């Protein structure tokens, strides 16, 4: 319902393409688990096994007289998946974006540069968990290094195409552009001020300003492991359905049941900051957020950035999946899970299907 393009009065439909934003992290996590299943890596591998430059990370335990390049133990892929690595969540990364049609940077080189700029960890690996876009940029670099493919090509070939998600990709195809939602946010708000603060040339990303709202051009984050997938909600539902069906959909398997069970049930660490600001009691799992919902098992991931706000919420024991996507940022911003977006998801979750 609603409008995909407000100024041009184009209604949203089943084919409308939204930007997944941070829900992209789930595709990145699946890519890592696929490579784990194939023996190309192990999720407990130290990151340095696949990215030698990562040895320059500086551990807080150096202040206690321990070797700063070793600390209490090396960061593993596992730590990156559940945000317990200690890597920073640099605000300036939100400004690393490019206009649709421009190429994504090489994720290994991007990770190398960002790690060099943020080499001191916030805490010892595995001792706590704070949300980190940088951590998922490093995961993208591992996928590219191990697979020999760009992350976006890997995800398209090994996850989206097998599931029949033909209009979902990091890059917009012509058919996706024809159905693309236009991101929006209120003019003169804290959110529009954030755009000015984090983007070097904000006017280049603004399509028009109409009736007190800013309507944005199509833009993609440079860090493809943490954000960047675009696609219709109906196709995102195929991704969710594969999880609810033990890693397979209509004969196409993207993960083993064992990997799905691990992503849902293991590696839970209580979150500090980030999503914990909005959801009381949330934990980070191996990709998914784990969020209490009474006696029900609920896993979810949200995705927010200027212009778009989304949520993918699953109840594995019930075989229920809910996806809400919108091209309006503030409706997803909340404290303690009370936003319009979250309220819509909860209404759907409480229906007796």
PDB file of N, CA and C in Angstrom, residues 175-247:
ATOM      1  N   UNK A 175      14.796  -3.563 -15.208  1.00  0.00           N
ATOM      2  CA  UNK A 175      13.465  -3.872 -14.689  1.00  0.00           C
ATOM      3  C   UNK A 175      13.328  -3.441 -13.230  1.00  0.00           C
ATOM      4  N   UNK A 176      14.420  -3.532 -12.466  1.00  0.00           N
ATOM      5  CA  UNK A 176      14.372  -3.075 -11.084  1.00  0.00           C
ATOM      6  C   UNK A 176      14.241  -1.562 -11.019  1.00  0.00           C
ATOM      7  N   UNK A 177      14.955  -0.849 -11.882  1.00  0.00           N
ATOM      8  CA  UNK A 177      14.838   0.615 -11.907  1.00  0.00           C
ATOM      9  C   UNK A 177      13.414   1.056 -12.228  1.00  0.00           C
ATOM     10  N   UNK A 178      12.763   0.327 -13.135  1.00  0.00           N
ATOM     11  CA  UNK A 178      11.403   0.687 -13.541  1.00  0.00           C
ATOM     12  C   UNK A 178      10.414   0.568 -12.386  1.00  0.00           C
ATOM     13  N   UNK A 179      10.756  -0.262 -11.387  1.00  0.00           N
ATOM     14  CA  UNK A 179       9.855  -0.490 -10.253  1.00  0.00           C
ATOM     15  C   UNK A 179      10.430   0.005  -8.933  1.00  0.00           C
ATOM     16  N   UNK A 180      11.470   0.809  -8.991  1.00  0.00           N
ATOM     17  CA  UNK A 180      12.167   1.216  -7.768  1.00  0.00           C
ATOM     18  C   UNK A 180      11.362   2.233  -6.964  1.00  0.00           C
ATOM     19  N   UNK A 181      11.246   1.967  -5.669  1.00  0.00           N
ATOM     20  CA  UNK A 181      10.682   2.951  -4.756  1.00  0.00           C
ATOM     21  C   UNK A 181      11.664   4.100  -4.591  1.00  0.00           C
ATOM     22  N   UNK A 182      11.135   5.275  -4.364  1.00  0.00           N
ATOM     23  CA  UNK A 182      11.963   6.466  -4.152  1.00  0.00           C
ATOM     24  C   UNK A 182      12.007   6.753  -2.657  1.00  0.00           C
ATOM     25  N   UNK A 183      13.195   6.754  -2.084  1.00  0.00           N
ATOM     26  CA  UNK A 183      13.345   6.995  -0.662  1.00  0.00           C
ATOM     27  C   UNK A 183      12.982   8.419  -0.289  1.00  0.00           C
ATOM     28  N   UNK A 184      12.450   8.587   0.922  1.00  0.00           N
ATOM     29  CA  UNK A 184      12.029   9.923   1.343  1.00  0.00           C
ATOM     30  C   UNK A 184      12.225  10.106   2.840  1.00  0.00           C
ATOM     31  N   UNK A 185      12.221  11.366   3.253  1.00  0.00           N
ATOM     32  CA  UNK A 185      12.272  11.711   4.673  1.00  0.00           C
ATOM     33  C   UNK A 185      11.843  13.161   4.833  1.00  0.00           C
ATOM     34  N   UNK A 186      11.427  13.565   6.037  1.00  0.00           N
ATOM     35  CA  UNK A 186      10.976  14.939   6.239  1.00  0.00           C
ATOM     36  C   UNK A 186      12.105  15.946   6.048  1.00  0.00           C
ATOM     37  N   UNK A 187      11.761  17.064   5.441  1.00  0.00           N
ATOM     38  CA  UNK A 187      12.730  18.150   5.274  1.00  0.00           C
ATOM     39  C   UNK A 187      12.874  18.885   6.601  1.00  0.00           C
ATOM     40  N   UNK A 188      14.084  19.298   6.925  1.00  0.00           N
ATOM     41  CA  UNK A 188      14.297  20.073   8.145  1.00  0.00           C
ATOM     42  C   UNK A 188      14.236  19.250   9.418  1.00  0.00           C
ATOM     43  N   UNK A 189      14.425  17.936   9.317  1.00  0.00           N
ATOM     44  CA  UNK A 189      14.385  17.073  10.492  1.00  0.00           C
ATOM     45  C   UNK A 189      15.804  16.689  10.911  1.00  0.00           C
ATOM     46  N   UNK A 190      15.904  16.017  12.052  1.00  0.00           N
ATOM     47  CA  UNK A 190      17.191  15.496  12.500  1.00  0.00           C
ATOM     48  C   UNK A 190      17.736  14.528  11.459  1.00  0.00           C
ATOM     49  N   UNK A 191      16.839  13.782  10.818  1.00  0.00           N
ATOM     50  CA  UNK A 191      17.254  12.784   9.841  1.00  0.00           C
ATOM     51  C   UNK A 191      17.872  13.426   8.611  1.00  0.00           C
ATOM     52  N   UNK A 192      17.267  14.520   8.132  1.00  0.00           N
ATOM     53  CA  UNK A 192      17.838  15.203   6.971  1.00  0.00           C
ATOM     54  C   UNK A 192      19.145  15.885   7.341  1.00  0.00           C
ATOM     55  N   UNK A 193      19.262  16.332   8.595  1.00  0.00           N
ATOM     56  CA  UNK A 193      20.526  16.921   9.048  1.00  0.00           C
ATOM     57  C   UNK A 193      21.625  15.871   9.067  1.00  0.00           C
ATOM     58  N   UNK A 194      21.268  14.623   9.420  1.00  0.00           N
ATOM     59  CA  UNK A 194      22.249  13.539   9.431  1.00  0.00           C
ATOM     60  C   UNK A 194      22.797  13.293   8.036  1.00  0.00           C
ATOM     61  N   UNK A 195      21.925  13.383   7.022  1.00  0.00           N
ATOM     62  CA  UNK A 195      22.375  13.209   5.640  1.00  0.00           C
ATOM     63  C   UNK A 195      23.453  14.225   5.303  1.00  0.00           C
ATOM     64  N   UNK A 196      23.253  15.463   5.727  1.00  0.00           N
ATOM     65  CA  UNK A 196      24.221  16.524   5.451  1.00  0.00           C
ATOM     66  C   UNK A 196      25.532  16.254   6.180  1.00  0.00           C
ATOM     67  N   UNK A 197      25.445  15.705   7.383  1.00  0.00           N
ATOM     68  CA  UNK A 197      26.641  15.487   8.197  1.00  0.00           C
ATOM     69  C   UNK A 197      27.509  14.342   7.679  1.00  0.00           C
ATOM     70  N   UNK A 198      26.893  13.275   7.160  1.00  0.00           N
ATOM     71  CA  UNK A 198      27.668  12.080   6.831  1.00  0.00           C
ATOM     72  C   UNK A 198      28.040  11.961   5.359  1.00  0.00           C
ATOM     73  N   UNK A 199      27.361  12.707   4.474  1.00  0.00           N
ATOM     74  CA  UNK A 199      27.630  12.610   3.045  1.00  0.00           C
ATOM     75  C   UNK A 199      28.371  13.859   2.582  1.00  0.00           C
ATOM     76  N   UNK A 200      29.446  13.674   1.825  1.00  0.00           N
ATOM     77  CA  UNK A 200      30.268  14.807   1.392  1.00  0.00           C
ATOM     78  C   UNK A 200      29.509  15.783   0.503  1.00  0.00           C
ATOM     79  N   UNK A 201      28.712  15.283  -0.437  1.00  0.00           N
ATOM     80  CA  UNK A 201      27.955  16.133  -1.344  1.00  0.00           C
ATOM     81  C   UNK A 201      26.484  15.742  -1.286  1.00  0.00           C
ATOM     82  N   UNK A 202      25.779  16.124  -0.225  1.00  0.00           N
ATOM     83  CA  UNK A 202      24.405  15.660  -0.040  1.00  0.00           C
ATOM     84  C   UNK A 202      23.464  16.048  -1.173  1.00  0.00           C
ATOM     85  N   UNK A 203      23.670  17.207  -1.790  1.00  0.00           N
ATOM     86  CA  UNK A 203      22.763  17.638  -2.861  1.00  0.00           C
ATOM     87  C   UNK A 203      22.785  16.677  -4.046  1.00  0.00           C
ATOM     88  N   UNK A 204      23.904  15.970  -4.235  1.00  0.00           N
ATOM     89  CA  UNK A 204      23.995  15.021  -5.344  1.00  0.00           C
ATOM     90  C   UNK A 204      23.067  13.832  -5.148  1.00  0.00           C
ATOM     91  N   UNK A 205      22.608  13.620  -3.914  1.00  0.00           N
ATOM     92  CA  UNK A 205      21.772  12.469  -3.621  1.00  0.00           C
ATOM     93  C   UNK A 205      20.296  12.853  -3.481  1.00  0.00           C
ATOM     94  N   UNK A 206      19.981  14.129  -3.655  1.00  0.00           N
ATOM     95  CA  UNK A 206      18.600  14.600  -3.522  1.00  0.00           C
ATOM     96  C   UNK A 206      17.986  14.784  -4.908  1.00  0.00           C
ATOM     97  N   UNK A 207      16.879  14.089  -5.158  1.00  0.00           N
ATOM     98  CA  UNK A 207      16.190  14.221  -6.444  1.00  0.00           C
ATOM     99  C   UNK A 207      15.352  15.478  -6.479  1.00  0.00           C
ATOM    100  N   UNK A 208      14.579  15.711  -5.416  1.00  0.00           N
ATOM    101  CA  UNK A 208      13.729  16.897  -5.352  1.00  0.00           C
ATOM    102  C   UNK A 208      13.220  17.088  -3.927  1.00  0.00           C
ATOM    103  N   UNK A 209      12.728  18.290  -3.668  1.00  0.00           N
ATOM    104  CA  UNK A 209      12.121  18.617  -2.385  1.00  0.00           C
ATOM    105  C   UNK A 209      10.708  19.102  -2.668  1.00  0.00           C
ATOM    106  N   UNK A 210       9.719  18.368  -2.137  1.00  0.00           N
ATOM    107  CA  UNK A 210       8.318  18.643  -2.442  1.00  0.00           C
ATOM    108  C   UNK A 210       7.480  18.540  -1.173  1.00  0.00           C
ATOM    109  N   UNK A 211       6.686  19.572  -0.899  1.00  0.00           N
ATOM    110  CA  UNK A 211       5.731  19.551   0.211  1.00  0.00           C
ATOM    111  C   UNK A 211       6.361  19.123   1.529  1.00  0.00           C
ATOM    112  N   UNK A 212       7.496  19.718   1.820  1.00  0.00           N
ATOM    113  CA  UNK A 212       8.130  19.465   3.107  1.00  0.00           C
ATOM    114  C   UNK A 212       8.875  18.151   3.212  1.00  0.00           C
ATOM    115  N   UNK A 213       9.069  17.469   2.064  1.00  0.00           N
ATOM    116  CA  UNK A 213       9.769  16.199   2.090  1.00  0.00           C
ATOM    117  C   UNK A 213      10.926  16.210   1.107  1.00  0.00           C
ATOM    118  N   UNK A 214      11.959  15.452   1.449  1.00  0.00           N
ATOM    119  CA  UNK A 214      13.103  15.241   0.559  1.00  0.00           C
ATOM    120  C   UNK A 214      12.930  13.882  -0.111  1.00  0.00           C
ATOM    121  N   UNK A 215      13.039  13.856  -1.436  1.00  0.00           N
ATOM    122  CA  UNK A 215      12.964  12.613  -2.208  1.00  0.00           C
ATOM    123  C   UNK A 215      14.337  12.356  -2.815  1.00  0.00           C
ATOM    124  N   UNK A 216      14.863  11.174  -2.580  1.00  0.00           N
ATOM    125  CA  UNK A 216      16.268  10.879  -2.845  1.00  0.00           C
ATOM    126  C   UNK A 216      16.481  10.152  -4.170  1.00  0.00           C
ATOM    127  N   UNK A 217      17.668  10.338  -4.737  1.00  0.00           N
ATOM    128  CA  UNK A 217      18.089   9.544  -5.893  1.00  0.00           C
ATOM    129  C   UNK A 217      18.453   8.133  -5.416  1.00  0.00           C
ATOM    130  N   UNK A 218      18.473   7.198  -6.347  1.00  0.00           N
ATOM    131  CA  UNK A 218      18.917   5.849  -5.995  1.00  0.00           C
ATOM    132  C   UNK A 218      20.408   5.876  -5.685  1.00  0.00           C
ATOM    133  N   UNK A 219      20.754   5.423  -4.496  1.00  0.00           N
ATOM    134  CA  UNK A 219      22.156   5.376  -4.075  1.00  0.00           C
ATOM    135  C   UNK A 219      22.410   4.069  -3.354  1.00  0.00           C
ATOM    136  N   UNK A 220      23.651   3.612  -3.391  1.00  0.00           N
ATOM    137  CA  UNK A 220      24.021   2.321  -2.807  1.00  0.00           C
ATOM    138  C   UNK A 220      25.191   2.512  -1.849  1.00  0.00           C
ATOM    139  N   UNK A 221      25.152   1.878  -0.670  1.00  0.00           N
ATOM    140  CA  UNK A 221      26.306   1.934   0.228  1.00  0.00           C
ATOM    141  C   UNK A 221      27.514   1.245  -0.405  1.00  0.00           C
ATOM    142  N   UNK A 222      28.703   1.780  -0.169  1.00  0.00           N
ATOM    143  CA  UNK A 222      29.917   1.148  -0.690  1.00  0.00           C
ATOM    144  C   UNK A 222      30.191  -0.186  -0.008  1.00  0.00           C
ATOM    145  N   UNK A 223      29.781  -0.311   1.258  1.00  0.00           N
ATOM    146  CA  UNK A 223      30.095  -1.521   2.047  1.00  0.00           C
ATOM    147  C   UNK A 223      28.995  -2.566   1.810  1.00  0.00           C
ATOM    148  N   UNK A 224      29.187  -3.383   0.781  1.00  0.00           N
ATOM    149  CA  UNK A 224      28.130  -4.274   0.301  1.00  0.00           C
ATOM    150  C   UNK A 224      27.811  -5.416   1.247  1.00  0.00           C
ATOM    151  N   UNK A 225      28.675  -5.698   2.209  1.00  0.00           N
ATOM    152  CA  UNK A 225      28.383  -6.758   3.167  1.00  0.00           C
ATOM    153  C   UNK A 225      27.401  -6.337   4.234  1.00  0.00           C
ATOM    154  N   UNK A 226      27.330  -5.035   4.491  1.00  0.00           N
ATOM    155  CA  UNK A 226      26.453  -4.534   5.544  1.00  0.00           C
ATOM    156  C   UNK A 226      25.159  -3.956   5.050  1.00  0.00           C
ATOM    157  N   UNK A 227      25.097  -3.565   3.774  1.00  0.00           N
ATOM    158  CA  UNK A 227      23.904  -2.973   3.175  1.00  0.00           C
ATOM    159  C   UNK A 227      24.085  -3.028   1.661  1.00  0.00           C
ATOM    160  N   UNK A 228      23.006  -2.760   0.914  1.00  0.00           N
ATOM    161  CA  UNK A 228      23.171  -2.648  -0.527  1.00  0.00           C
ATOM    162  C   UNK A 228      22.248  -3.501  -1.372  1.00  0.00           C
ATOM    163  N   UNK A 229      21.636  -4.567  -0.797  1.00  0.00           N
ATOM    164  CA  UNK A 229      20.704  -5.377  -1.585  1.00  0.00           C
ATOM    165  C   UNK A 229      19.427  -4.578  -1.834  1.00  0.00           C
ATOM    166  N   UNK A 230      18.865  -4.734  -3.026  1.00  0.00           N
ATOM    167  CA  UNK A 230      17.598  -4.113  -3.392  1.00  0.00           C
ATOM    168  C   UNK A 230      16.671  -5.201  -3.916  1.00  0.00           C
ATOM    169  N   UNK A 231      15.384  -5.061  -3.684  1.00  0.00           N
ATOM    170  CA  UNK A 231      14.461  -6.054  -4.216  1.00  0.00           C
ATOM    171  C   UNK A 231      13.061  -5.885  -3.656  1.00  0.00           C
ATOM    172  N   UNK A 232      12.076  -6.548  -4.270  1.00  0.00           N
ATOM    173  CA  UNK A 232      10.694  -6.477  -3.786  1.00  0.00           C
ATOM    174  C   UNK A 232      10.505  -7.274  -2.494  1.00  0.00           C
ATOM    175  N   UNK A 233       9.547  -6.860  -1.695  1.00  0.00           N
ATOM    176  CA  UNK A 233       9.251  -7.585  -0.460  1.00  0.00           C
ATOM    177  C   UNK A 233       8.816  -9.016  -0.745  1.00  0.00           C
ATOM    178  N   UNK A 234       8.116  -9.230  -1.868  1.00  0.00           N
ATOM    179  CA  UNK A 234       7.662 -10.594  -2.174  1.00  0.00           C
ATOM    180  C   UNK A 234       8.849 -11.516  -2.444  1.00  0.00           C
ATOM    181  N   UNK A 235       9.949 -10.981  -2.968  1.00  0.00           N
ATOM    182  CA  UNK A 235      11.135 -11.812  -3.176  1.00  0.00           C
ATOM    183  C   UNK A 235      11.903 -11.994  -1.867  1.00  0.00           C
ATOM    184  N   UNK A 236      11.931 -10.972  -1.036  1.00  0.00           N
ATOM    185  CA  UNK A 236      12.554 -11.126   0.284  1.00  0.00           C
ATOM    186  C   UNK A 236      11.846 -12.220   1.067  1.00  0.00           C
ATOM    187  N   UNK A 237      10.547 -12.390   0.808  1.00  0.00           N
ATOM    188  CA  UNK A 237       9.799 -13.432   1.508  1.00  0.00           C
ATOM    189  C   UNK A 237      10.286 -14.828   1.111  1.00  0.00           C
ATOM    190  N   UNK A 238      10.843 -14.979  -0.076  1.00  0.00           N
ATOM    191  CA  UNK A 238      11.399 -16.269  -0.496  1.00  0.00           C
ATOM    192  C   UNK A 238      12.664 -16.586   0.302  1.00  0.00           C
ATOM    193  N   UNK A 239      13.459 -15.576   0.546  1.00  0.00           N
ATOM    194  CA  UNK A 239      14.655 -15.734   1.384  1.00  0.00           C
ATOM    195  C   UNK A 239      14.239 -16.164   2.791  1.00  0.00           C
ATOM    196  N   UNK A 240      13.223 -15.476   3.348  1.00  0.00           N
ATOM    197  CA  UNK A 240      12.739 -15.815   4.683  1.00  0.00           C
ATOM    198  C   UNK A 240      12.156 -17.223   4.705  1.00  0.00           C
ATOM    199  N   UNK A 241      11.411 -17.584   3.657  1.00  0.00           N
ATOM    200  CA  UNK A 241      10.783 -18.909   3.613  1.00  0.00           C
ATOM    201  C   UNK A 241      11.822 -20.029   3.594  1.00  0.00           C
ATOM    202  N   UNK A 242      12.942 -19.793   2.920  1.00  0.00           N
ATOM    203  CA  UNK A 242      14.004 -20.797   2.902  1.00  0.00           C
ATOM    204  C   UNK A 242      14.514 -21.050   4.321  1.00  0.00           C
ATOM    205  N   UNK A 243      14.658 -19.996   5.123  1.00  0.00           N
ATOM    206  CA  UNK A 243      15.084 -20.169   6.514  1.00  0.00           C
ATOM    207  C   UNK A 243      14.056 -20.968   7.301  1.00  0.00           C
ATOM    208  N   UNK A 244      12.792 -20.647   7.086  1.00  0.00           N
ATOM    209  CA  UNK A 244      11.730 -21.324   7.830  1.00  0.00           C
ATOM    210  C   UNK A 244      11.575 -22.785   7.414  1.00  0.00           C
ATOM    211  N   UNK A 245      12.134 -23.124   6.252  1.00  0.00           N
ATOM    212  CA  UNK A 245      12.018 -24.484   5.727  1.00  0.00           C
ATOM    213  C   UNK A 245      13.352 -25.234   5.795  1.00  0.00           C
ATOM    214  N   UNK A 246      14.175 -24.865   6.778  1.00  0.00           N
ATOM    215  CA  UNK A 246      15.423 -25.596   6.983  1.00  0.00           C
ATOM    216  C   UNK A 246      16.483 -25.334   5.944  1.00  0.00           C
ATOM    217  N   UNK A 247      16.401 -24.201   5.230  1.00  0.00           N
ATOM    218  CA  UNK A 247      17.441 -23.828   4.274  1.00  0.00           C
ATOM    219  C   UNK A 247      17.114 -24.110   2.830  1.00  0.00           C
TER     220      UNK A 247
END
